[in-house]
Coordinates of C-alpha atoms and ligand atoms in Angstrom, one line a residue:
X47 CA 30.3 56.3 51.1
X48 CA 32.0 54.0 48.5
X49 CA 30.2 53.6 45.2
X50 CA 28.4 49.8 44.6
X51 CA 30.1 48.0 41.2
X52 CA 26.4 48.8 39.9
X53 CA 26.8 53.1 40.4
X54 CA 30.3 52.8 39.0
X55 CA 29.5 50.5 35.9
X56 CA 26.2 53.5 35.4
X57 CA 28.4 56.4 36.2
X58 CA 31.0 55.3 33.4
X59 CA 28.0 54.6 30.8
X60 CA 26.8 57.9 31.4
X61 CA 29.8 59.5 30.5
X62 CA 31.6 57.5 27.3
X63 CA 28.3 55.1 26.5
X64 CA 27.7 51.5 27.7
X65 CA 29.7 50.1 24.7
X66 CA 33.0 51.4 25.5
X67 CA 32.5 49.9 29.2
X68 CA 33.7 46.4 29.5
X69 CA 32.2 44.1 32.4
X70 CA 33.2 40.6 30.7
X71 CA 34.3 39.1 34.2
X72 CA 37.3 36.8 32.4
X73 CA 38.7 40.4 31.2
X74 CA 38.2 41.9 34.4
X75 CA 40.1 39.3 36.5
X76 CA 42.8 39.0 33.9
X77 CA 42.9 42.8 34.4
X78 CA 43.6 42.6 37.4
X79 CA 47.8 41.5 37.4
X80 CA 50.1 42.6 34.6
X81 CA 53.7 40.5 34.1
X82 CA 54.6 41.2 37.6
X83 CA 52.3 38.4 38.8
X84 CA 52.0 37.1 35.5
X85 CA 51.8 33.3 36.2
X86 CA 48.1 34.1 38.2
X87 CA 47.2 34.8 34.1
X88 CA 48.7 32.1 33.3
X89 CA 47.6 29.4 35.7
X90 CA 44.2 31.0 35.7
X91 CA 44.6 31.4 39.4
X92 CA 43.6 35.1 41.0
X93 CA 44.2 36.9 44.8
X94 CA 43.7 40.2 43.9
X95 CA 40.8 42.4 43.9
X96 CA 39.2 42.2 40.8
X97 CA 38.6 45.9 39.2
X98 CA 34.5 47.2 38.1
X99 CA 35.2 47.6 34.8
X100 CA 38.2 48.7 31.7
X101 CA 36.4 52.0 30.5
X102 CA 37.8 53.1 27.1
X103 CA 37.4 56.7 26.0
X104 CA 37.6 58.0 22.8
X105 CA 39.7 61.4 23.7
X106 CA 40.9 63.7 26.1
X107 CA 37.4 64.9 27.0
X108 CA 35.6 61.5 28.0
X109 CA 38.7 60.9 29.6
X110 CA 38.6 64.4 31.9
X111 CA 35.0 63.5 32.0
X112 CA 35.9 60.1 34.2
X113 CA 38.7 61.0 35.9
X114 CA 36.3 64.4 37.2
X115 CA 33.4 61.5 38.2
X116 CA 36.6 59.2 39.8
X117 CA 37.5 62.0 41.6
X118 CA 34.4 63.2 42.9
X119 CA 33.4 59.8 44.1
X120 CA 36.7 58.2 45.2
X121 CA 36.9 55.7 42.6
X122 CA 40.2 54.5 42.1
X123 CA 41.3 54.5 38.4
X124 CA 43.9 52.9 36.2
X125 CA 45.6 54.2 33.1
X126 CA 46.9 51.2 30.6
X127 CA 47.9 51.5 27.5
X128 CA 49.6 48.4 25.8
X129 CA 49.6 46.6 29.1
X130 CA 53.0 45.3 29.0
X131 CA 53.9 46.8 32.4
X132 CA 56.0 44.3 34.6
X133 CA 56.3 45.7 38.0
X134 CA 52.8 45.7 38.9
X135 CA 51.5 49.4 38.0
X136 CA 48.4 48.2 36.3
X137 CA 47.2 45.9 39.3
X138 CA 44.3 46.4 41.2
X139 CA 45.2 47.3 44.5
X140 CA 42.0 47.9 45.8
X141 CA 38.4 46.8 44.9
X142 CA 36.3 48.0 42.6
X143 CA 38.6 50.2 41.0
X144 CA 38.2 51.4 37.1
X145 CA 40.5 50.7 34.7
X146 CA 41.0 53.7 32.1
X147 CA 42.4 51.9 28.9
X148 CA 43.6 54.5 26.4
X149 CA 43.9 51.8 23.5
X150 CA 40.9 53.1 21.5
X151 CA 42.9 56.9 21.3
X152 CA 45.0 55.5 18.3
X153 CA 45.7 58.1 15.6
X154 CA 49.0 59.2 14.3
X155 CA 47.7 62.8 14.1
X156 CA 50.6 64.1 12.4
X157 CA 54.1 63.2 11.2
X158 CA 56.2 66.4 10.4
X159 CA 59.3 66.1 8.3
X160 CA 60.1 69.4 8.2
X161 CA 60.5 69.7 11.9
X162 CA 61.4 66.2 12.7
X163 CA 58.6 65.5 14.9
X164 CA 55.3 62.9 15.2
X165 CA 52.5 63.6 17.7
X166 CA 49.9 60.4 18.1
X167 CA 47.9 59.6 20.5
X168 CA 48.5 57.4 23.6
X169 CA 47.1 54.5 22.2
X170 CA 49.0 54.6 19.1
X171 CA 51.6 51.0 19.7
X172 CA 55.1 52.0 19.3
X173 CA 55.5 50.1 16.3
X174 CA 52.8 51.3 14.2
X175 CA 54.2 54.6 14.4
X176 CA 57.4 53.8 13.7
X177 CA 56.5 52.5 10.2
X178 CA 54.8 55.8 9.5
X179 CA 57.7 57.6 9.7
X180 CA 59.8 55.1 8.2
X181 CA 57.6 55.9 5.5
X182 CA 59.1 59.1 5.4
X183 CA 62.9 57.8 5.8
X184 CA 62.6 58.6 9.5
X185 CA 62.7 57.1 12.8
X186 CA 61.5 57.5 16.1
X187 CA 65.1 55.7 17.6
X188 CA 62.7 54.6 20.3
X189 CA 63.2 50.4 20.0
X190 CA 62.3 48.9 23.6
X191 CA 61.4 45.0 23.0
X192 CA 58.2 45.7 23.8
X193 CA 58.1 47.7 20.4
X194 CA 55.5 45.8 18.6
X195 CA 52.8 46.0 21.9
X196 CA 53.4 48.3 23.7
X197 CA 51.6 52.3 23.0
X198 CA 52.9 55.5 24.0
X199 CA 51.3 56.5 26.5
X200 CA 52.7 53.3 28.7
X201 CA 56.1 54.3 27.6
X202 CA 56.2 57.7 28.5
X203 CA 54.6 57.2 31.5
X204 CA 57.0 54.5 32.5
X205 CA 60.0 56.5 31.2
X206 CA 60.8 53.4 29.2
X207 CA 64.5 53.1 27.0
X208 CA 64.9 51.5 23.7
X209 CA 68.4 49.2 22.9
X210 CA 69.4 52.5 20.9
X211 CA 69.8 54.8 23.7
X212 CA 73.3 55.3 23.7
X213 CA 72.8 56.9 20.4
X214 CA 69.4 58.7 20.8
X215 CA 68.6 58.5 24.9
X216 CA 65.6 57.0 26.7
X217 CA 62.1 58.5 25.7
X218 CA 62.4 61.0 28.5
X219 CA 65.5 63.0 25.4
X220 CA 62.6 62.2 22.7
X221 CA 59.3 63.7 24.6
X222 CA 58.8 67.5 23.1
X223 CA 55.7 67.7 24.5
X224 CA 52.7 66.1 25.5
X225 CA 49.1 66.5 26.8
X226 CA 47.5 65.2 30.3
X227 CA 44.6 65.2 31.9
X228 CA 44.7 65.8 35.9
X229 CA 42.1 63.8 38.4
X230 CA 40.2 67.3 38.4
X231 CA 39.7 67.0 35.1
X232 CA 41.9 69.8 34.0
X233 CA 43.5 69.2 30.7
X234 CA 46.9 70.4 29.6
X235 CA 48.7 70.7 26.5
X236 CA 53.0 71.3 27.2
X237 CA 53.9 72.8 23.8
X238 CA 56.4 71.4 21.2
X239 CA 59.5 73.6 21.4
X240 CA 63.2 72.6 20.7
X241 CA 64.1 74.0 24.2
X242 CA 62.7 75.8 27.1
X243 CA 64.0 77.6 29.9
X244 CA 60.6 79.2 31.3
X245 CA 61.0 78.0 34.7
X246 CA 61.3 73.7 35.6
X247 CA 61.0 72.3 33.0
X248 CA 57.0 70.2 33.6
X249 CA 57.3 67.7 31.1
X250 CA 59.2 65.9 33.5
X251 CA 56.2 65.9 35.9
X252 CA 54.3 64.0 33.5
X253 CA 57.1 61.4 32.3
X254 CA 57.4 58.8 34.7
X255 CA 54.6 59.1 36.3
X256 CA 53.0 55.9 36.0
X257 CA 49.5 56.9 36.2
X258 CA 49.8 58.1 39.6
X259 CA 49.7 61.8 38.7
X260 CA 47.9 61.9 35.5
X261 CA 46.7 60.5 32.6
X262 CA 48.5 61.2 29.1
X263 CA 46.7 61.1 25.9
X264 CA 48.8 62.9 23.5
X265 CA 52.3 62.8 22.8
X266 CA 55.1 64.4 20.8
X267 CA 58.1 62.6 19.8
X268 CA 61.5 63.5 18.3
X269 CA 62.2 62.1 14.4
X270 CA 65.9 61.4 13.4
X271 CA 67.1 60.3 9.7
X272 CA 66.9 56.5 9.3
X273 CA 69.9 55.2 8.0
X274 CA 70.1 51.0 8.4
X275 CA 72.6 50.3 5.7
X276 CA 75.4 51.9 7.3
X277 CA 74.8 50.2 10.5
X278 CA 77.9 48.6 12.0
X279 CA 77.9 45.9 14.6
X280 CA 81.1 44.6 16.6
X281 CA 81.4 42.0 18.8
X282 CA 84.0 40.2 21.2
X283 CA 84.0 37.3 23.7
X284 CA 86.2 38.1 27.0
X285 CA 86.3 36.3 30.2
X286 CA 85.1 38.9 33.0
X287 CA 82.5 41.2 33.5
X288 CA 85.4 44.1 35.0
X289 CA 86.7 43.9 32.0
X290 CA 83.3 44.2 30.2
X291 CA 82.4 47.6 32.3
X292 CA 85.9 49.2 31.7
X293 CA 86.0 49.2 28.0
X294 CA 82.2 50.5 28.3
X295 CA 83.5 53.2 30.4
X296 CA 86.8 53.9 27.7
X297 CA 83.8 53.7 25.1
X298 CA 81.9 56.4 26.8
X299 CA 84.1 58.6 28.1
X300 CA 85.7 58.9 25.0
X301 CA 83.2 60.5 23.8
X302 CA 81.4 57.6 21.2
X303 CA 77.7 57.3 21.1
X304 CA 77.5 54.0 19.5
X305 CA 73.3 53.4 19.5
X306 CA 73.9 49.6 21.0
X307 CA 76.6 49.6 23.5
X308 CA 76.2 46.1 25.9
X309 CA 78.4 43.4 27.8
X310 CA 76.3 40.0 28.5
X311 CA 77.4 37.7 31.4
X312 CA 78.7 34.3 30.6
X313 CA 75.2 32.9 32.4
X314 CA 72.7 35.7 29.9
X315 CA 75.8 35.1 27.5
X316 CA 74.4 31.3 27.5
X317 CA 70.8 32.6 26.8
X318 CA 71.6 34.8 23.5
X319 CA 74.6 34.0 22.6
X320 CA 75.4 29.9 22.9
X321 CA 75.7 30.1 19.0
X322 CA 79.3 31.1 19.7
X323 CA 79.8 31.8 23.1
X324 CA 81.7 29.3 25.5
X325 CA 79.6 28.8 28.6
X326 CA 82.4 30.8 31.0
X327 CA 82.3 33.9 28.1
X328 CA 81.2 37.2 28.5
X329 CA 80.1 39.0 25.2
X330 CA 80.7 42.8 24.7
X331 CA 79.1 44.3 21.7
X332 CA 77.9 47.5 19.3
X333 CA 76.5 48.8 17.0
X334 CA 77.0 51.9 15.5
X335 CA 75.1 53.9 13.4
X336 CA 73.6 57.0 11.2
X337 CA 75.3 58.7 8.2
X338 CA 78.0 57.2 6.8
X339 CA 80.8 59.1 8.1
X340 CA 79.7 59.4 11.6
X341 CA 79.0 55.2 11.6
X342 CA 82.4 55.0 10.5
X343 CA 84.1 56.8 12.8
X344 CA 82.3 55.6 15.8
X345 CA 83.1 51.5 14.7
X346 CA 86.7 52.4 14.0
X347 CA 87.2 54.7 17.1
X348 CA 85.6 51.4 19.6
X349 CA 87.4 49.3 17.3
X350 CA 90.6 50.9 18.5
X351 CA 89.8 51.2 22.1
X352 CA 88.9 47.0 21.8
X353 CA 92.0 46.4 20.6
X354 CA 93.8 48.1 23.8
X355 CA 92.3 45.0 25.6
X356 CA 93.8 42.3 24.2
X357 CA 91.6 40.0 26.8
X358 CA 89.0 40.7 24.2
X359 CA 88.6 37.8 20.9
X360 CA 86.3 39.7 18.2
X361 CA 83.9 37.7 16.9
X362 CA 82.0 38.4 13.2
X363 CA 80.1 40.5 13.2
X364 CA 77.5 38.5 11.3
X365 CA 76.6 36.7 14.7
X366 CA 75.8 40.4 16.3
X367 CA 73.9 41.0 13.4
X368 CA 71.9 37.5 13.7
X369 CA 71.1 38.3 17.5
X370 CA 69.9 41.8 16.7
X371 CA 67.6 40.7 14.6
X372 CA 65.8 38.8 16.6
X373 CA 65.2 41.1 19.9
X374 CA 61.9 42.2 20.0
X375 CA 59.2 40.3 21.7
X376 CA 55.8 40.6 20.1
X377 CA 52.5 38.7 21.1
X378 CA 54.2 35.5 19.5
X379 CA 57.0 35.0 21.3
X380 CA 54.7 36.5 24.5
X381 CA 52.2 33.6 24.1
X382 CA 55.2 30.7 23.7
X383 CA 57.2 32.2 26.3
X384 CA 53.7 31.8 28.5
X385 CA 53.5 28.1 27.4
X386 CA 56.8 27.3 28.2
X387 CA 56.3 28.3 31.8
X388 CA 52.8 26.5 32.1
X389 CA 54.9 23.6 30.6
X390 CA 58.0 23.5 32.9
X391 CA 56.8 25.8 35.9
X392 CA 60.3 27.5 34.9
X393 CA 60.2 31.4 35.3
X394 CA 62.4 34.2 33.9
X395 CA 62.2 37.8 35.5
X396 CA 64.6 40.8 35.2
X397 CA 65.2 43.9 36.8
X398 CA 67.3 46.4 36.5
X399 CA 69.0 49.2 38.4
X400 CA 72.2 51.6 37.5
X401 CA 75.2 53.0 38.9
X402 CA 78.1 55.0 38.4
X403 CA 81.0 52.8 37.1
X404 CA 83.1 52.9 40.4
X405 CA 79.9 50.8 41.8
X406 CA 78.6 49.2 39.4
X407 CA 80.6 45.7 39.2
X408 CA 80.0 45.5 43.1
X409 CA 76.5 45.4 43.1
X410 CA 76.3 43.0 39.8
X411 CA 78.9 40.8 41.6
X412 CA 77.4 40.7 45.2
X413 CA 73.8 40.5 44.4
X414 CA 74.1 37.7 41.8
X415 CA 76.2 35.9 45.2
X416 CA 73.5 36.6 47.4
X417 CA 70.9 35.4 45.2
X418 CA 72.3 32.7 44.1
X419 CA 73.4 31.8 48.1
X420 CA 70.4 33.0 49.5
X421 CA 67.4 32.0 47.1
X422 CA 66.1 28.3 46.4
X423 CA 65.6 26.8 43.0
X424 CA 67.4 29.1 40.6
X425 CA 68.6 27.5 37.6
X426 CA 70.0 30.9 36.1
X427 CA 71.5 33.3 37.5
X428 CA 72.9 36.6 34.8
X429 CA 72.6 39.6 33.2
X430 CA 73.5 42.5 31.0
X431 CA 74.8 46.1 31.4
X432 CA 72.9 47.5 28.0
X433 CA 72.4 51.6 28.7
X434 CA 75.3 53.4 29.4
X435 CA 76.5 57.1 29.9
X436 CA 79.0 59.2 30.8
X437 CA 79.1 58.3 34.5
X438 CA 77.6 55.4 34.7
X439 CA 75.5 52.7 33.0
X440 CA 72.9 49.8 34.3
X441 CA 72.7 46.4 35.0
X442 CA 69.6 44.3 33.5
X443 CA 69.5 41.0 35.9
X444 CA 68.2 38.8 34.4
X445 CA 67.2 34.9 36.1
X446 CA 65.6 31.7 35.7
X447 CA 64.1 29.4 38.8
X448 CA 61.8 26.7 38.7
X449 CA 58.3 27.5 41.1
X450 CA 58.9 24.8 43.5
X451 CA 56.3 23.8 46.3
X452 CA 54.1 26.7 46.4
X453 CA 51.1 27.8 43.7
X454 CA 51.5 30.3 40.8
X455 CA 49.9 32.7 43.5
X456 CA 52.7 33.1 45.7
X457 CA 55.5 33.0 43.2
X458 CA 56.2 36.5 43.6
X459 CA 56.3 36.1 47.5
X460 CA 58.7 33.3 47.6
X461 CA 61.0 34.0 45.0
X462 CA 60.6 36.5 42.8
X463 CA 60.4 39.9 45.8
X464 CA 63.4 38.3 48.2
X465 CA 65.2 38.7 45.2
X466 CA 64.5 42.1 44.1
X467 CA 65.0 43.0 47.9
X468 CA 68.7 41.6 47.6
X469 CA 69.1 44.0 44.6
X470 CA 66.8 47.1 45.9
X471 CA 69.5 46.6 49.2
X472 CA 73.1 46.3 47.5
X473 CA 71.8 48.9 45.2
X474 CA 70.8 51.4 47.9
X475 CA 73.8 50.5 49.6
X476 CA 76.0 52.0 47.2
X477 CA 74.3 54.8 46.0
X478 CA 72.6 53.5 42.7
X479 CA 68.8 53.7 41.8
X480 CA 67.0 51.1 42.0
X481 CA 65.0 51.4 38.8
X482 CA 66.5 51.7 35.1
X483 CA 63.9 51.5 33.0
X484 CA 60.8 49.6 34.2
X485 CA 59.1 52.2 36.3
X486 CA 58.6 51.4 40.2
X487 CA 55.0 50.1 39.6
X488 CA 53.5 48.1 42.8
X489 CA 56.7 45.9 43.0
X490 CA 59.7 48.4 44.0
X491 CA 57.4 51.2 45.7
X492 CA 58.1 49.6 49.2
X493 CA 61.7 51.0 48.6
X494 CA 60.5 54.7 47.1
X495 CA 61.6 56.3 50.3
X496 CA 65.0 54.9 50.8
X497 CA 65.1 55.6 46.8
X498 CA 64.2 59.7 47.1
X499 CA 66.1 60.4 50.5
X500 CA 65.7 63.9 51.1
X501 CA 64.2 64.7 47.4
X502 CA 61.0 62.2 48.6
X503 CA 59.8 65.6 50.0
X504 CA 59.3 66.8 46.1
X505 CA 57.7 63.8 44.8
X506 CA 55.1 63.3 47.5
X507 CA 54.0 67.6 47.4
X508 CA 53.5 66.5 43.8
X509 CA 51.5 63.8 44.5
X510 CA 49.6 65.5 47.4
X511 CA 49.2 68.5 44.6
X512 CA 48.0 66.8 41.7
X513 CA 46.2 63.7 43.3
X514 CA 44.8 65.1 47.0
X515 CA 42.0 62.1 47.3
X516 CA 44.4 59.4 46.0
X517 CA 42.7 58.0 43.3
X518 CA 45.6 57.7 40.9
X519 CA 46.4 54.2 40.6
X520 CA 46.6 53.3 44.4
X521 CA 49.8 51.6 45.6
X522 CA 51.9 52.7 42.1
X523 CA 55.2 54.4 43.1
X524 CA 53.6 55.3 46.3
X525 CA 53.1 52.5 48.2
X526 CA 49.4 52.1 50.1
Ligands
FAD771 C1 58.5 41.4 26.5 C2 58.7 42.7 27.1 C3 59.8 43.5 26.8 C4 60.0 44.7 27.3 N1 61.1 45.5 26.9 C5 61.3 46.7 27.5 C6 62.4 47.5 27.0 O1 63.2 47.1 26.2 N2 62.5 48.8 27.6 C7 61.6 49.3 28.5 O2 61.7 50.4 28.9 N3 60.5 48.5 28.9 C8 60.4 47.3 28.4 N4 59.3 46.5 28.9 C9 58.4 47.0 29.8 C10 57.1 47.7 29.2 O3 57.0 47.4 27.8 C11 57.3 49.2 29.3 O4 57.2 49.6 30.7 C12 56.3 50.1 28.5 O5 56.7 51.4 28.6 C13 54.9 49.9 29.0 O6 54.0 50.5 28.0 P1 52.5 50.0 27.9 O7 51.9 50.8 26.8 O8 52.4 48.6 27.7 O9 52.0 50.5 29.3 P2 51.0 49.7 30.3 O10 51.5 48.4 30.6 O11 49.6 49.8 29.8 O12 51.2 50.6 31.6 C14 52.5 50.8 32.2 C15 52.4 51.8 33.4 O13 52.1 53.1 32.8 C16 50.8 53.6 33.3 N5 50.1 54.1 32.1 C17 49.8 53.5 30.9 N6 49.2 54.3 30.1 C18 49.2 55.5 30.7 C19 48.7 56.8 30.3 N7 48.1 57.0 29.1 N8 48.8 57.8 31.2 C20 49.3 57.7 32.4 N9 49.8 56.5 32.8 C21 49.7 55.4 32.0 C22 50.1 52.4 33.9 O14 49.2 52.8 34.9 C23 51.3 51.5 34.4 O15 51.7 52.0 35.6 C24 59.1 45.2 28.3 C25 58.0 44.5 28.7 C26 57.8 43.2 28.1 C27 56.6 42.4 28.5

């Protein structure tokens, strides 16, 4: 028998006392969505089920000690951290369920030089550890634009990417090791070691996981020498996005590792770049960086590939600079970005998949047909390839529509999901992944199977290892 909202409310008192457990109903319906239904927050309107309380422990014991009691008594729990997910992974799929906020665990517990590494706890926002070890000449070359909110528990678990990755990879190259806490309460500590070859390597279990294995409440990061005064930025307009992806893929293949390495279509182009950009340009740019010498020889060696394209018109590099700047999004620009929607009823989204680069200008150039064939009110229709590798790199969509005869509710329903299904589809349909960098939350889960193929075997013995009663964030990356 399910527990009342009464037991559970007790049950968590019991365990971290009553002050760390939050009934405040206005915080508990707002809980209940993250970004991916974001206008319900913002038009104050609300469908889903709204959770029994946002518990907040104090370390890894309380937080065995509620996951144990979740466990025992089929409460569904969950994790947040900075709560800047956007594809649904911290909404409330079912009632009553308990949300385990790991914001309180916020200490930098130790920032080591000598062995270029930071451990902190999953509450610990990106940022503020960041200018700890920029204290030390350091950095963590972990810069997603959620930076300034969101903590490091959300990012590992969400195997989140920073606009350096060329350079210094996505926080799955940075994790050396990390502690989690299971749903049985069993707590485990993967040591920090430069490499391992001791069998499959179990970070990897953790990483990603969204809160539907585990929860994470201490991680340890990488540390690289911080060097901004020999950064280098480049920038050119050119007319098509083919053009965009093969110098990307000369870049690349060449062997660079520029940390910024992007090409904006002319419609995004118009969003970041209408300083200089003609509205039918598309803007390629880097940036390199790190000691001297090596930031030299990466700008001069792109510089020279560039210059093989004579399609390309450079641009100063000042205007790169200016842009850069500006990229990361904290509360501010969060709260106006809110207001302009409640203003104009004008949404942006994004989502973003990757490819290998014999694919990759298909699925940009028939998805962005499709949508902008298949789905009503779109004012903008772009995006941005802005993480690339060897064999491949992504694509960032990213759109504008106005909400048009239906309530904030059923946004997502009308527009937002028939056009993540368009993407999810031509995606699949040429052997890409569906998910860059966002995680698959609530929103692409629907699509895990056709994601996994024959590997969907692994993932769900994981889940059906680690999680046996389900009570791991219900509906996140496995749909209900
Ligand atoms: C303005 C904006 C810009 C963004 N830019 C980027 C970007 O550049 N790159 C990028 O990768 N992402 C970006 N994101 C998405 C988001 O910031 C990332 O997914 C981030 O990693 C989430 O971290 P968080 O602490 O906010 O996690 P939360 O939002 O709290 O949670 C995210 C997911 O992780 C799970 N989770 C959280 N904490 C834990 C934990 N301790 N243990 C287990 N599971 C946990 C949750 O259940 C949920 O499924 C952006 C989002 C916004 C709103």
């Amino acid at each position: 028998m399910s527990l009342s909202r009464e037991a559970i409310v007790e049950g968590l008192q019991r365990i971290v006392g009553p002050e760390a457990v939050v009934t405040d109903e206005k915080v508990l319906v707002e809980s209940s969505v993250d970004n991916f239904r974001k206008l319900q927050n913002i038009f104050d309107v609300h469908t889903l089920p709204v959770p029994a309380a946002v518990v907040l422990p104090a370390d890894a014991a309380q937080v065995a000690g509620i996951l144990t009691w979740a466990n025992e008594n089929g409460v569904n729990v969950i994790p947040k951290t900075g709560g800047t997910a956007t594809e649904g992974g911290l909404e409330s799929a079912v009632p009553d369920s308990v949300i385990i906020d790991g914001s309180a665990m916020n200490k930098v517990i130790s920032v080591d030089p000598y062995n270029m590494q930071a451990t902190a706890q999953c509450g610990v926002p990106l940022q503020a550890l960041e200018d700890r070890v920029r204290e030390h000449g350091l950095t963590t070359g972990h810069s997603p634009q959620s930076k300034p909110v969101a903590h490091m528990g959300g990012l590992v678990a969400t195997r989140s990417i920073g606009q350096f990755s060329t350079l210094y990879g996505g926080i799955e190259d940075m994790v050396v090791g990390l502690e989690a806490v299971f749903p049985n309460g069993e707590t485990c500590r993967i040591k920090n070691v430069p490499r391992r070859a001791a069998g499959p390597d179990i970070r990897h279990i953790v990483v990603g996981n969204e809160g539907a294995l585990c929860f994470i409440t201490e991680v340890t990061v990488k540390l690289f020498p911080y060097f901004p005064e020999n950064n280098v930025f480049l920038g050119w307009t050119l007319k098509d996005m083919k053009t965009g992806f093969e110098v990307l893929r000369d870049v690349m293949v060449n062997g660079y590792k520029p940390s910024v390495a992007r090409v904006y279509d002319p419609g995004d182009a118009g969003v970041h770049f209408s300083h200089f950009a003609e509205p039918d340009d598309c803007v390629l740019l880097f940036m390199a960086e790190g000691a001297a010498t090596v930031a030299k020889a990466t700008a001069d060696g792109i510089q020279a590939i560039v210059d093989q394209h004579p399609e390309c018109t450079q641009v100063p590099s000042k205007y790169i600079e200016t842009w850069f700047n500006d990229l990361c999004w904290g509360p501010d620009k969060i709260l106006a970005e809110d207001e302009r929607i409640r203003q104009t009823r004008n949404v942006n989204r994004t989502t973003e998949i990757s490819a290998d680069w014999s694919t990759i200008n298909d699925i940009y150039q028939t998805a962005k047909a499709r949508i902008l064939d298949e789905i009503p009110d779109i004012t903008m229709m772009g995006g941005h390839s802005s993480h690339s590798y060897i064999n491949g790199t992504n694509m960032y969509f990213n759109y504008f529509f106005n909400v048009v005869g239906v309530g904030p509710e059923a946004e997502t329903e009308k527009y937002y999901l028939p056009i993540i299904s368009i993407i999810c589809e031509e995606t699949l349909k040429r052997g890409g992944s569906i998910v860059h960098h966002h995680g698959m939350g609530k929103a692409r889960a629907p699509w895990v199977k056709d994601e996994y193929g024959s590997s969907y075997y692994m993932l769900e013995t994981l889940k059906k290892a680690f999680d046996p009663k389900g009570i791991m964030n219900k509906g996140t990356i496995f749909p209900i």
